[in-house]
Amino acid sequence: MKVIVADTAGFCFGVRRAVEKVYEQVENGRFPIYTYGPIIHNESVVEDLEKKGVQVLQTREELEKLKEGTVVIRSHGVEKEIYDLIAKKNLNLIDATCPYVKKIHKIVERESKKGSKILIIGNPNHPEVQGIKGWSVTPVAIIESEEEAEKYENLEKKQVCIVSQTTFNYNKFNKLVEIISKKRYDIIVLNTICSATEERQTEARKIAALADCMIVIGGKHSSNTQKLFEICKKECENTYYIQTLDDLDATSLPSMGCVGITAGASTPNNIIEEVQKKCQI
Ligand code: F3S
């Protein structure tokens, strides 16, 4: 049986970098070590780190109670206020914010200081969007649907600076920008979508179209894995969604033909390799 593993399966650059930074702290023995939120949406990685003594801070209040230690900021980034709090408390900061997200923070800070109004296209409940919002010195608007774009108003008639959540859908972003453009405000548009997600989806679609069976690996709460599953299922009826090797029912795999494998952004390489080996037996 032929097995094709997507090159883009698993961690993107920003997530890999963040996870590595936490393991580096463990190796350096800079305890107590905390991550501000789970470093990735993958239970096995978070559990492994917990066993090594890394604790997850779930809320700002928990951060506020700390007296010492190292705090790692994950790839999604955080609002400026959290940096200020860490500095005020004299904690050791390890900033694993993805550089692509950091770039958006800088744009939002700079443009809002210049007097522009910030408009973020993205999911208002997502921590990355909340972090981006927290770099503006003026009130921020967040939209994610065509309806919200239609309703958007710039009453002060100031320049509007539009940025996007890194994982936002490219076509949808363009559609929303088109709606805002019709309002004839003075706008600057900075497309800050990261290509990692789109590349992973495009490759998954191509492999699924060739494969007799497709395996998508990722956490059950991972929205990007769910999306990958939907894409693959459209191309290949025999698509399976698993979290770890234990979920894989080898008897359901075809004995001949081609099996494709892809994985969401929070799936570590060792899980992908285990699944690959199992398929090759
Ligand atoms: Fe960074 Fe793009 Fe990943 S913004 S965290 S490399 S999806």
PDB file of C-alpha atoms in Angstrom, residues 1-206:
ATOM      1  CA  MET A   1       0.000   0.000   0.000  1.00  0.00           C
ATOM      2  CA  LYS A   2       1.216   3.471  -0.815  1.00  0.00           C
ATOM      3  CA  VAL A   3       1.204   6.073   1.964  1.00  0.00           C
ATOM      4  CA  ILE A   4       1.404   9.803   1.259  1.00  0.00           C
ATOM      5  CA  VAL A   5       2.038  12.150   4.174  1.00  0.00           C
ATOM      6  CA  ALA A   6       1.365  15.828   3.524  1.00  0.00           C
ATOM      7  CA  ASP A   7       4.478  18.018   3.803  1.00  0.00           C
ATOM      8  CA  THR A   8       2.368  20.654   5.514  1.00  0.00           C
ATOM      9  CA  ALA A   9       0.857  18.236   8.081  1.00  0.00           C
ATOM     10  CA  GLY A  10       1.183  19.258  11.692  1.00  0.00           C
ATOM     11  CA  PHE A  11       2.807  22.223  13.404  1.00  0.00           C
ATOM     12  CA  CYS A  12       3.151  25.457  11.480  1.00  0.00           C
ATOM     13  CA  PHE A  13       6.316  27.489  11.968  1.00  0.00           C
ATOM     14  CA  GLY A  14       4.865  29.667  14.744  1.00  0.00           C
ATOM     15  CA  VAL A  15       3.459  26.792  16.797  1.00  0.00           C
ATOM     16  CA  ARG A  16       6.649  24.711  16.450  1.00  0.00           C
ATOM     17  CA  ARG A  17       8.712  27.661  17.601  1.00  0.00           C
ATOM     18  CA  ALA A  18       6.450  28.245  20.631  1.00  0.00           C
ATOM     19  CA  VAL A  19       6.529  24.598  21.742  1.00  0.00           C
ATOM     20  CA  GLU A  20      10.308  24.488  21.337  1.00  0.00           C
ATOM     21  CA  LYS A  21      10.676  27.580  23.475  1.00  0.00           C
ATOM     22  CA  VAL A  22       8.816  25.923  26.353  1.00  0.00           C
ATOM     23  CA  TYR A  23      10.971  22.769  26.138  1.00  0.00           C
ATOM     24  CA  GLU A  24      14.081  25.003  26.080  1.00  0.00           C
ATOM     25  CA  GLN A  25      12.995  26.596  29.358  1.00  0.00           C
ATOM     26  CA  VAL A  26      12.518  23.153  30.878  1.00  0.00           C
ATOM     27  CA  GLU A  27      16.006  22.142  29.757  1.00  0.00           C
ATOM     28  CA  ASN A  28      17.448  25.333  31.194  1.00  0.00           C
ATOM     29  CA  GLY A  29      15.670  24.561  34.462  1.00  0.00           C
ATOM     30  CA  ARG A  30      14.142  28.019  34.785  1.00  0.00           C
ATOM     31  CA  PHE A  31      11.382  26.916  37.168  1.00  0.00           C
ATOM     32  CA  PRO A  32       8.667  27.705  38.021  1.00  0.00           C
ATOM     33  CA  ILE A  33       7.589  27.820  34.375  1.00  0.00           C
ATOM     34  CA  TYR A  34       4.122  28.849  33.259  1.00  0.00           C
ATOM     35  CA  THR A  35       2.447  29.213  29.875  1.00  0.00           C
ATOM     36  CA  TYR A  36      -0.218  31.882  29.547  1.00  0.00           C
ATOM     37  CA  GLY A  37      -2.972  29.558  28.246  1.00  0.00           C
ATOM     38  CA  PRO A  38      -2.230  26.061  26.881  1.00  0.00           C
ATOM     39  CA  ILE A  39       0.752  26.340  24.540  1.00  0.00           C
ATOM     40  CA  ILE A  40      -1.175  24.427  21.850  1.00  0.00           C
ATOM     41  CA  HIS A  41      -4.521  22.663  21.527  1.00  0.00           C
ATOM     42  CA  ASN A  42      -3.030  19.237  21.970  1.00  0.00           C
ATOM     43  CA  GLU A  43      -3.649  17.359  25.170  1.00  0.00           C
ATOM     44  CA  SER A  44      -0.664  15.011  24.888  1.00  0.00           C
ATOM     45  CA  VAL A  45       1.832  17.867  24.473  1.00  0.00           C
ATOM     46  CA  VAL A  46       0.296  19.889  27.322  1.00  0.00           C
ATOM     47  CA  GLU A  47       0.286  16.780  29.566  1.00  0.00           C
ATOM     48  CA  ASP A  48       3.900  15.988  28.722  1.00  0.00           C
ATOM     49  CA  LEU A  49       4.887  19.542  29.637  1.00  0.00           C
ATOM     50  CA  GLU A  50       2.876  19.339  32.834  1.00  0.00           C
ATOM     51  CA  LYS A  51       4.783  16.186  33.814  1.00  0.00           C
ATOM     52  CA  LYS A  52       7.971  18.158  33.296  1.00  0.00           C
ATOM     53  CA  GLY A  53       6.708  20.841  35.655  1.00  0.00           C
ATOM     54  CA  VAL A  54       5.195  23.412  33.270  1.00  0.00           C
ATOM     55  CA  GLN A  55       1.961  24.879  34.605  1.00  0.00           C
ATOM     56  CA  VAL A  56      -0.808  26.433  32.528  1.00  0.00           C
ATOM     57  CA  LEU A  57      -2.207  29.788  33.633  1.00  0.00           C
ATOM     58  CA  GLN A  58      -5.867  29.867  32.600  1.00  0.00           C
ATOM     59  CA  THR A  59      -6.719  33.438  33.557  1.00  0.00           C
ATOM     60  CA  ARG A  60      -5.278  36.881  34.022  1.00  0.00           C
ATOM     61  CA  GLU A  61      -6.076  36.578  37.754  1.00  0.00           C
ATOM     62  CA  GLU A  62      -3.794  33.549  38.015  1.00  0.00           C
ATOM     63  CA  LEU A  63      -1.017  35.541  36.370  1.00  0.00           C
ATOM     64  CA  GLU A  64      -1.617  38.394  38.760  1.00  0.00           C
ATOM     65  CA  LYS A  65      -1.096  36.103  41.773  1.00  0.00           C
ATOM     66  CA  LEU A  66       2.390  34.970  40.707  1.00  0.00           C
ATOM     67  CA  LYS A  67       5.356  36.166  42.705  1.00  0.00           C
ATOM     68  CA  GLU A  68       8.176  34.675  40.648  1.00  0.00           C
ATOM     69  CA  GLY A  69       8.922  32.505  37.647  1.00  0.00           C
ATOM     70  CA  THR A  70       9.016  32.377  33.865  1.00  0.00           C
ATOM     71  CA  VAL A  71       5.918  33.090  31.789  1.00  0.00           C
ATOM     72  CA  VAL A  72       5.757  31.934  28.177  1.00  0.00           C
ATOM     73  CA  ILE A  73       3.396  33.772  25.867  1.00  0.00           C
ATOM     74  CA  ARG A  74       2.039  31.429  23.198  1.00  0.00           C
ATOM     75  CA  SER A  75       2.014  31.922  19.433  1.00  0.00           C
ATOM     76  CA  HIS A  76      -1.416  33.651  19.409  1.00  0.00           C
ATOM     77  CA  GLY A  77       0.102  36.586  21.268  1.00  0.00           C
ATOM     78  CA  VAL A  78      -1.513  38.734  23.956  1.00  0.00           C
ATOM     79  CA  GLU A  79      -2.616  42.303  24.550  1.00  0.00           C
ATOM     80  CA  LYS A  80      -0.024  44.898  25.557  1.00  0.00           C
ATOM     81  CA  GLU A  81      -1.485  45.071  29.039  1.00  0.00           C
ATOM     82  CA  ILE A  82      -0.283  41.502  29.762  1.00  0.00           C
ATOM     83  CA  TYR A  83       3.328  42.453  28.879  1.00  0.00           C
ATOM     84  CA  ASP A  84       3.004  45.408  31.243  1.00  0.00           C
ATOM     85  CA  LEU A  85       1.696  43.176  34.016  1.00  0.00           C
ATOM     86  CA  ILE A  86       4.544  40.662  33.586  1.00  0.00           C
ATOM     87  CA  ALA A  87       7.071  43.518  33.682  1.00  0.00           C
ATOM     88  CA  LYS A  88       5.426  45.093  36.725  1.00  0.00           C
ATOM     89  CA  LYS A  89       5.574  41.797  38.580  1.00  0.00           C
ATOM     90  CA  ASN A  90       9.202  41.305  37.627  1.00  0.00           C
ATOM     91  CA  LEU A  91       8.531  37.923  36.075  1.00  0.00           C
ATOM     92  CA  ASN A  92      10.806  36.445  33.455  1.00  0.00           C
ATOM     93  CA  LEU A  93       9.116  36.794  30.038  1.00  0.00           C
ATOM     94  CA  ILE A  94       9.588  34.371  27.157  1.00  0.00           C
ATOM     95  CA  ASP A  95       7.721  35.752  24.197  1.00  0.00           C
ATOM     96  CA  ALA A  96       6.738  32.994  21.775  1.00  0.00           C
ATOM     97  CA  THR A  97       4.255  35.171  19.889  1.00  0.00           C
ATOM     98  CA  CYS A  98       4.440  34.155  16.238  1.00  0.00           C
ATOM     99  CA  PRO A  99       6.360  36.872  14.330  1.00  0.00           C
ATOM    100  CA  TYR A 100       3.437  37.127  11.882  1.00  0.00           C
ATOM    101  CA  VAL A 101       1.116  37.988  14.768  1.00  0.00           C
ATOM    102  CA  LYS A 102       3.688  40.340  16.288  1.00  0.00           C
ATOM    103  CA  LYS A 103       3.727  42.205  12.976  1.00  0.00           C
ATOM    104  CA  ILE A 104      -0.022  42.852  13.321  1.00  0.00           C
ATOM    105  CA  HIS A 105       0.475  44.150  16.879  1.00  0.00           C
ATOM    106  CA  LYS A 106       3.027  46.654  15.560  1.00  0.00           C
ATOM    107  CA  ILE A 107       0.753  47.799  12.726  1.00  0.00           C
ATOM    108  CA  VAL A 108      -2.209  48.255  15.073  1.00  0.00           C
ATOM    109  CA  GLU A 109      -0.164  50.161  17.649  1.00  0.00           C
ATOM    110  CA  ARG A 110       1.446  52.420  15.024  1.00  0.00           C
ATOM    111  CA  GLU A 111      -1.699  53.154  13.009  1.00  0.00           C
ATOM    112  CA  SER A 112      -3.894  53.746  16.047  1.00  0.00           C
ATOM    113  CA  LYS A 113      -1.293  56.162  17.453  1.00  0.00           C
ATOM    114  CA  LYS A 114      -1.409  57.999  14.132  1.00  0.00           C
ATOM    115  CA  GLY A 115      -5.135  58.446  14.645  1.00  0.00           C
ATOM    116  CA  SER A 116      -6.564  55.740  12.389  1.00  0.00           C
ATOM    117  CA  LYS A 117      -9.477  53.611  13.490  1.00  0.00           C
ATOM    118  CA  ILE A 118      -8.647  49.913  13.669  1.00  0.00           C
ATOM    119  CA  LEU A 119     -10.948  47.362  12.100  1.00  0.00           C
ATOM    120  CA  ILE A 120     -10.060  43.698  12.663  1.00  0.00           C
ATOM    121  CA  ILE A 121     -11.557  41.033  10.431  1.00  0.00           C
ATOM    122  CA  GLY A 122     -11.699  37.899  12.544  1.00  0.00           C
ATOM    123  CA  ASN A 123     -13.424  35.992  15.314  1.00  0.00           C
ATOM    124  CA  PRO A 124     -13.889  38.363  18.281  1.00  0.00           C
ATOM    125  CA  ASN A 125     -13.680  35.480  20.773  1.00  0.00           C
ATOM    126  CA  HIS A 126     -10.390  34.144  19.508  1.00  0.00           C
ATOM    127  CA  PRO A 127      -7.407  34.898  21.808  1.00  0.00           C
ATOM    128  CA  GLU A 128      -5.327  36.091  18.841  1.00  0.00           C
ATOM    129  CA  VAL A 129      -7.957  38.719  17.970  1.00  0.00           C
ATOM    130  CA  GLN A 130      -8.285  39.803  21.590  1.00  0.00           C
ATOM    131  CA  GLY A 131      -4.509  40.169  21.720  1.00  0.00           C
ATOM    132  CA  ILE A 132      -4.435  42.259  18.519  1.00  0.00           C
ATOM    133  CA  LYS A 133      -7.215  44.459  19.864  1.00  0.00           C
ATOM    134  CA  GLY A 134      -5.151  45.115  22.965  1.00  0.00           C
ATOM    135  CA  TRP A 135      -2.436  46.907  20.989  1.00  0.00           C
ATOM    136  CA  SER A 136      -4.672  49.703  19.755  1.00  0.00           C
ATOM    137  CA  VAL A 137      -4.715  52.977  21.671  1.00  0.00           C
ATOM    138  CA  THR A 138      -8.188  53.761  20.339  1.00  0.00           C
ATOM    139  CA  PRO A 139     -11.446  51.722  20.328  1.00  0.00           C
ATOM    140  CA  VAL A 140     -11.420  48.793  17.876  1.00  0.00           C
ATOM    141  CA  ALA A 141     -14.173  47.296  15.735  1.00  0.00           C
ATOM    142  CA  ILE A 142     -14.161  43.569  14.969  1.00  0.00           C
ATOM    143  CA  ILE A 143     -16.240  41.997  12.209  1.00  0.00           C
ATOM    144  CA  GLU A 144     -16.430  38.475  10.821  1.00  0.00           C
ATOM    145  CA  SER A 145     -19.563  38.350   8.648  1.00  0.00           C
ATOM    146  CA  GLU A 146     -20.942  40.163   5.609  1.00  0.00           C
ATOM    147  CA  GLU A 147     -23.817  41.381   7.716  1.00  0.00           C
ATOM    148  CA  GLU A 148     -21.439  43.011  10.193  1.00  0.00           C
ATOM    149  CA  ALA A 149     -19.469  44.569   7.339  1.00  0.00           C
ATOM    150  CA  GLU A 150     -22.683  46.086   5.932  1.00  0.00           C
ATOM    151  CA  LYS A 151     -23.534  47.525   9.338  1.00  0.00           C
ATOM    152  CA  TYR A 152     -20.053  48.946   9.982  1.00  0.00           C
ATOM    153  CA  GLU A 153     -20.027  52.711  10.315  1.00  0.00           C
ATOM    154  CA  ASN A 154     -17.164  55.161  10.652  1.00  0.00           C
ATOM    155  CA  LEU A 155     -18.984  58.087  12.131  1.00  0.00           C
ATOM    156  CA  GLU A 156     -15.869  60.188  12.857  1.00  0.00           C
ATOM    157  CA  LYS A 157     -14.797  59.814   9.184  1.00  0.00           C
ATOM    158  CA  LYS A 158     -11.255  59.006  10.247  1.00  0.00           C
ATOM    159  CA  GLN A 159      -8.946  56.795   8.238  1.00  0.00           C
ATOM    160  CA  VAL A 160      -9.731  53.104   8.807  1.00  0.00           C
ATOM    161  CA  CYS A 161      -6.901  50.584   9.042  1.00  0.00           C
ATOM    162  CA  ILE A 162      -8.099  47.052   8.256  1.00  0.00           C
ATOM    163  CA  VAL A 163      -6.129  44.001   9.407  1.00  0.00           C
ATOM    164  CA  SER A 164      -7.122  40.357   9.635  1.00  0.00           C
ATOM    165  CA  GLN A 165      -6.763  37.425  12.003  1.00  0.00           C
ATOM    166  CA  THR A 166      -3.921  35.277  10.624  1.00  0.00           C
ATOM    167  CA  THR A 167      -6.130  32.225  10.069  1.00  0.00           C
ATOM    168  CA  PHE A 168      -9.070  34.031   8.442  1.00  0.00           C
ATOM    169  CA  ASN A 169     -10.391  32.722   5.132  1.00  0.00           C
ATOM    170  CA  TYR A 170      -8.804  34.655   2.268  1.00  0.00           C
ATOM    171  CA  ASN A 171     -11.899  34.864   0.018  1.00  0.00           C
ATOM    172  CA  LYS A 172     -14.091  35.929   2.894  1.00  0.00           C
ATOM    173  CA  PHE A 173     -11.594  38.620   3.878  1.00  0.00           C
ATOM    174  CA  ASN A 174     -11.695  40.034   0.331  1.00  0.00           C
ATOM    175  CA  LYS A 175     -15.477  39.965   0.317  1.00  0.00           C
ATOM    176  CA  LEU A 176     -15.695  41.902   3.605  1.00  0.00           C
ATOM    177  CA  VAL A 177     -13.098  44.436   2.429  1.00  0.00           C
ATOM    178  CA  GLU A 178     -15.124  44.912  -0.769  1.00  0.00           C
ATOM    179  CA  ILE A 179     -18.247  45.709   1.277  1.00  0.00           C
ATOM    180  CA  ILE A 180     -16.361  48.226   3.445  1.00  0.00           C
ATOM    181  CA  SER A 181     -14.722  49.800   0.355  1.00  0.00           C
ATOM    182  CA  LYS A 182     -18.140  50.649  -1.087  1.00  0.00           C
ATOM    183  CA  LYS A 183     -18.735  52.941   1.864  1.00  0.00           C
ATOM    184  CA  ARG A 184     -16.088  55.285   0.450  1.00  0.00           C
ATOM    185  CA  TYR A 185     -14.198  55.770   3.693  1.00  0.00           C
ATOM    186  CA  ASP A 186     -10.499  56.506   3.627  1.00  0.00           C
ATOM    187  CA  ILE A 187      -9.149  52.988   4.210  1.00  0.00           C
ATOM    188  CA  ILE A 188      -5.838  51.179   4.287  1.00  0.00           C
ATOM    189  CA  VAL A 189      -6.018  47.420   3.967  1.00  0.00           C
ATOM    190  CA  LEU A 190      -3.280  45.183   5.328  1.00  0.00           C
ATOM    191  CA  ASN A 191      -3.897  41.579   4.491  1.00  0.00           C
ATOM    192  CA  THR A 192      -2.264  39.855   7.454  1.00  0.00           C
ATOM    193  CA  ILE A 193      -3.536  36.340   6.719  1.00  0.00           C
ATOM    194  CA  CYS A 194      -0.829  33.726   7.165  1.00  0.00           C
ATOM    195  CA  SER A 195      -0.427  31.323   4.256  1.00  0.00           C
ATOM    196  CA  ALA A 196       0.315  28.253   6.451  1.00  0.00           C
ATOM    197  CA  THR A 197      -3.334  27.296   6.918  1.00  0.00           C
ATOM    198  CA  GLU A 198      -4.246  27.729   3.284  1.00  0.00           C
ATOM    199  CA  GLU A 199      -1.233  25.735   2.104  1.00  0.00           C
ATOM    200  CA  ARG A 200      -2.131  22.898   4.464  1.00  0.00           C
ATOM    201  CA  GLN A 201      -5.725  22.861   3.181  1.00  0.00           C
ATOM    202  CA  THR A 202      -4.724  22.987  -0.487  1.00  0.00           C
ATOM    203  CA  GLU A 203      -2.298  20.097  -0.072  1.00  0.00           C
ATOM    204  CA  ALA A 204      -4.852  18.042   1.914  1.00  0.00           C
ATOM    205  CA  ARG A 205      -7.416  18.533  -0.867  1.00  0.00           C
ATOM    206  CA  LYS A 206      -4.943  17.372  -3.525  1.00  0.00           C
TER     207      LYS A 206
END
